[in-house]
Amino acid sequence: MSLAIYPGSFDPPTLGHLDIIRRAALIFDEVKVCVMKNGAKSGAMFTPEECVCLIGKITERFNNVTVSAFDGLLADYIEDFEKPVIIRGLRAITDFDYEFQMALVNKKLNSKLETMFMVADTRYTYLSSSVVRALARSGGKLSCLVPAEILDAICREARGGVKPESLSQHQAK
Ligand code: COA
């Protein structure tokens, strides 16, 4: 069984993330999406548990994709798995330095950790979760940036409204 682990902060998940998940699910027998903390980021919109629910909603149709959250190092998370491959999306050359450094540090921490990069679809190279958060908070149009299933949850959260019940009730796969 080939296993891909797709880590990220996914706050919120975008069409760019979904594209990487969809393509990885065609290549690997199993894809585990893992919501993790990026200590360098502030101004979160959703908690990791809420991001798990959002990803659960947009990946329901894939029967080889599961999602969970892990509060710790990626190098520790992969310990439980045999031959896992870490998947990361590369949008532009500007992503490369950061991703290259992260892959090398992770390899140093755990030598069985292999990172593979997938080139982001050209439709999403300009896209990022921070762009989505900023646009959502200013009332901008999000329909071409995030999956339809989670549009409402993002807009409500940006307006400071009550989270939809389904967001807290969704069972992580
Ligand atoms: N299309 C469009 N946008 C994409 C994309 C794609 N295919 N792939 C990534 N992005 C965007 C994301 O929206 C995000 O935007 P943002 O910076 O505005 O939030 C950005 O690119 C990268 O985010 P994401 O893929 O969600 O990951 P991240 O860089 O926030 O996550 C972790 C990094 C969580 C994987 C890393 O910090 C980690 O491993 N943390 C655990 C602790 C650890 O092990 N630390 C040691 C690391 S060396």
Coordinates of C-alpha atoms and ligand atoms in Angstrom, one line a residue:
M1 CA 0.0 0.0 0.0
S2 CA 1.5 3.4 -1.0
L3 CA 0.7 6.1 1.5
A4 CA 0.9 9.9 1.0
I5 CA 0.7 12.3 4.0
Y6 CA -0.3 15.8 3.1
P7 CA 0.5 18.2 6.0
G8 CA -0.5 21.8 6.2
S9 CA -2.2 24.4 8.2
F10 CA -5.2 24.6 5.7
D11 CA -6.7 27.7 7.4
P12 CA -8.9 27.5 5.4
P13 CA -8.5 24.8 2.8
T14 CA -8.7 26.2 -0.8
L15 CA -9.3 24.9 -4.3
G16 CA -5.5 24.7 -4.6
H17 CA -5.3 22.3 -1.7
L18 CA -8.2 20.3 -3.0
D19 CA -6.4 20.0 -6.4
I20 CA -3.3 18.5 -4.7
I21 CA -5.4 16.1 -2.7
R22 CA -7.4 15.0 -5.8
R23 CA -4.2 14.3 -7.8
A24 CA -2.4 12.6 -4.9
A25 CA -5.4 10.3 -4.4
L26 CA -5.0 9.2 -8.1
I27 CA -1.4 8.3 -7.5
F28 CA -1.3 6.8 -4.0
D29 CA -3.4 4.0 -2.5
E30 CA -4.1 6.1 0.6
V31 CA -3.8 9.8 1.3
K32 CA -3.8 11.1 4.9
V33 CA -4.3 14.9 5.2
C34 CA -2.9 16.1 8.4
V35 CA -3.8 19.5 9.9
M36 CA -0.7 20.8 11.7
K37 CA 0.4 24.0 13.4
N38 CA 2.7 26.4 11.6
G39 CA 4.3 28.3 14.5
A40 CA 5.2 31.2 12.2
K41 CA 1.6 32.0 11.4
S42 CA -0.8 34.2 13.3
G43 CA -4.3 35.5 12.7
A44 CA -6.0 32.1 12.5
M45 CA -9.5 31.9 11.2
F46 CA -10.3 28.3 12.2
T47 CA -9.0 26.0 14.9
P48 CA -7.2 22.8 13.6
E49 CA -10.3 20.7 14.6
E50 CA -12.5 23.0 12.5
C51 CA -10.0 22.7 9.6
V52 CA -10.3 18.9 9.9
C53 CA -14.1 19.3 9.6
L54 CA -13.8 21.6 6.5
I55 CA -11.4 19.2 4.8
G56 CA -13.7 16.3 5.7
K57 CA -16.5 18.0 3.9
I58 CA -14.6 18.7 0.7
T59 CA -13.0 15.2 0.5
E60 CA -16.1 13.1 1.2
R61 CA -16.2 11.8 -2.3
F62 CA -12.7 10.3 -2.2
N63 CA -12.7 6.9 -0.6
N64 CA -8.9 6.8 -0.1
V65 CA -8.6 10.1 1.7
T66 CA -8.7 10.6 5.4
V67 CA -8.1 13.7 7.6
S68 CA -6.9 14.3 11.1
A69 CA -5.0 16.9 13.2
F70 CA -1.7 16.4 14.9
D71 CA -0.2 18.9 17.4
G72 CA 3.5 18.2 17.2
L73 CA 6.4 17.6 14.8
L74 CA 5.8 16.1 11.3
A75 CA 8.9 14.0 11.9
D76 CA 7.1 12.4 15.0
Y77 CA 3.7 12.0 13.3
I78 CA 5.1 9.8 10.5
E79 CA 6.7 7.4 13.0
D80 CA 3.6 5.2 13.0
F81 CA 3.6 4.6 9.2
E82 CA 5.6 2.4 7.0
K83 CA 7.2 4.2 4.0
P84 CA 5.1 7.4 4.1
V85 CA 5.7 10.0 1.4
I86 CA 5.1 13.6 2.4
I87 CA 3.3 15.6 -0.3
R88 CA 3.7 19.4 -0.6
G89 CA 2.4 21.7 -3.3
L90 CA 4.7 24.1 -5.0
R91 CA 3.0 27.2 -6.4
A92 CA 6.0 29.2 -7.6
I93 CA 9.7 29.4 -7.3
T94 CA 9.2 31.7 -4.2
D95 CA 7.8 28.6 -2.4
F96 CA 10.9 26.6 -3.1
D97 CA 13.4 28.0 -0.6
Y98 CA 10.9 27.5 2.3
E99 CA 9.8 24.0 1.2
F100 CA 13.4 22.9 0.5
Q101 CA 14.5 23.9 3.9
M102 CA 11.5 22.3 5.6
A103 CA 12.2 19.0 3.7
L104 CA 15.8 19.0 4.7
V105 CA 15.1 19.8 8.4
N106 CA 12.4 17.0 8.4
K107 CA 14.8 14.6 6.9
K108 CA 17.4 15.5 9.5
L109 CA 14.8 14.8 12.3
N110 CA 13.6 11.6 10.8
S111 CA 15.6 9.9 8.1
K112 CA 12.7 7.8 6.8
L113 CA 10.8 11.0 5.9
E114 CA 10.7 11.5 2.1
T115 CA 9.2 14.7 0.7
M116 CA 7.7 14.9 -2.8
F117 CA 6.6 18.1 -4.5
M118 CA 3.6 18.5 -6.7
V119 CA 3.4 21.5 -9.0
A120 CA 0.3 23.5 -8.3
D121 CA -2.2 23.9 -11.1
T122 CA -1.6 27.2 -12.9
R123 CA -5.2 28.2 -12.0
Y124 CA -4.2 28.3 -8.3
T125 CA -0.6 29.7 -8.3
Y126 CA -1.8 33.1 -7.0
L127 CA -4.0 31.5 -4.4
S128 CA -3.2 31.2 -0.6
S129 CA -5.2 30.7 2.6
S130 CA -4.2 34.2 3.7
V131 CA -5.6 35.7 0.5
V132 CA -8.9 33.8 1.3
R133 CA -8.9 35.0 4.9
A134 CA -8.3 38.7 3.9
L135 CA -10.9 38.6 1.1
A136 CA -13.4 36.9 3.4
R137 CA -12.9 39.5 6.1
S138 CA -13.4 42.3 3.6
G139 CA -16.5 40.7 2.0
G140 CA -14.8 39.8 -1.3
K141 CA -16.0 37.1 -3.6
L142 CA -14.6 33.7 -2.7
S143 CA -16.5 31.3 -5.0
C144 CA -13.6 30.8 -7.4
L145 CA -11.1 30.3 -4.5
V146 CA -12.6 27.8 -2.1
P147 CA -14.8 24.6 -2.6
A148 CA -18.5 25.4 -2.6
E149 CA -19.2 23.0 0.3
I150 CA -17.3 25.3 2.7
L151 CA -18.0 28.7 1.3
D152 CA -20.8 29.4 3.8
A153 CA -18.7 28.4 6.8
I154 CA -15.9 30.7 5.8
C155 CA -18.2 33.7 5.1
R156 CA -20.0 33.2 8.4
E157 CA -16.7 33.0 10.3
A158 CA -15.4 36.1 8.6
R159 CA -18.5 38.0 9.6
G160 CA -17.9 36.8 13.2
G161 CA -21.1 34.9 13.1
V162 CA -22.1 31.6 14.8
K163 CA -20.4 28.7 13.2
P164 CA -22.7 26.3 11.4
E165 CA -23.6 23.3 13.6
S166 CA -22.4 20.9 11.0
L167 CA -18.8 22.3 11.4
S168 CA -18.6 21.1 14.9
Q169 CA -20.5 17.9 14.3
H170 CA -18.7 16.6 11.2
Q171 CA -16.9 13.4 12.0
A172 CA -13.3 13.3 11.0
K173 CA -12.7 10.4 8.6
Ligands
COA1 N1 -2.5 25.9 -4.4 C1 -2.8 27.1 -3.8 N2 -2.3 27.5 -2.6 C2 -1.5 26.6 -2.0 C3 -1.2 25.3 -2.5 C4 -1.8 25.0 -3.8 N3 -1.5 23.8 -4.4 N4 -0.4 24.7 -1.7 C5 -0.2 25.5 -0.6 N5 -0.8 26.6 -0.8 C6 -0.8 27.8 0.1 C7 -1.6 27.7 1.3 O1 -2.9 28.2 1.1 C8 -0.8 28.5 2.3 O2 -1.1 29.8 2.3 P1 -0.8 30.8 3.5 O3 0.7 30.8 3.7 O4 -1.4 32.1 3.1 O5 -1.5 30.3 4.7 C9 0.6 28.2 1.9 O6 0.5 27.9 0.5 C10 1.2 27.1 2.6 O7 0.3 26.5 3.5 P2 0.0 25.1 3.8 O8 0.3 24.1 2.6 O9 -1.3 25.0 4.4 O10 1.2 24.7 4.8 P3 1.9 25.6 5.8 O11 3.2 26.1 5.2 O12 1.1 26.5 6.6 O13 2.2 24.3 6.7 C11 3.4 22.8 8.1 C12 3.5 24.0 7.2 C13 2.2 22.8 9.0 C14 3.3 21.5 7.3 C15 4.7 22.9 8.9 O14 4.7 24.1 9.6 C16 4.8 21.7 9.9 O15 5.2 20.6 9.5 N6 4.4 21.9 11.1 C17 4.5 20.9 12.2 C18 5.6 21.2 13.1 C19 6.9 20.8 12.5 O16 7.2 19.6 12.2 N7 7.8 21.8 12.3 C20 9.1 21.6 11.7 C21 9.0 21.9 10.2 S1 10.7 22.1 9.6

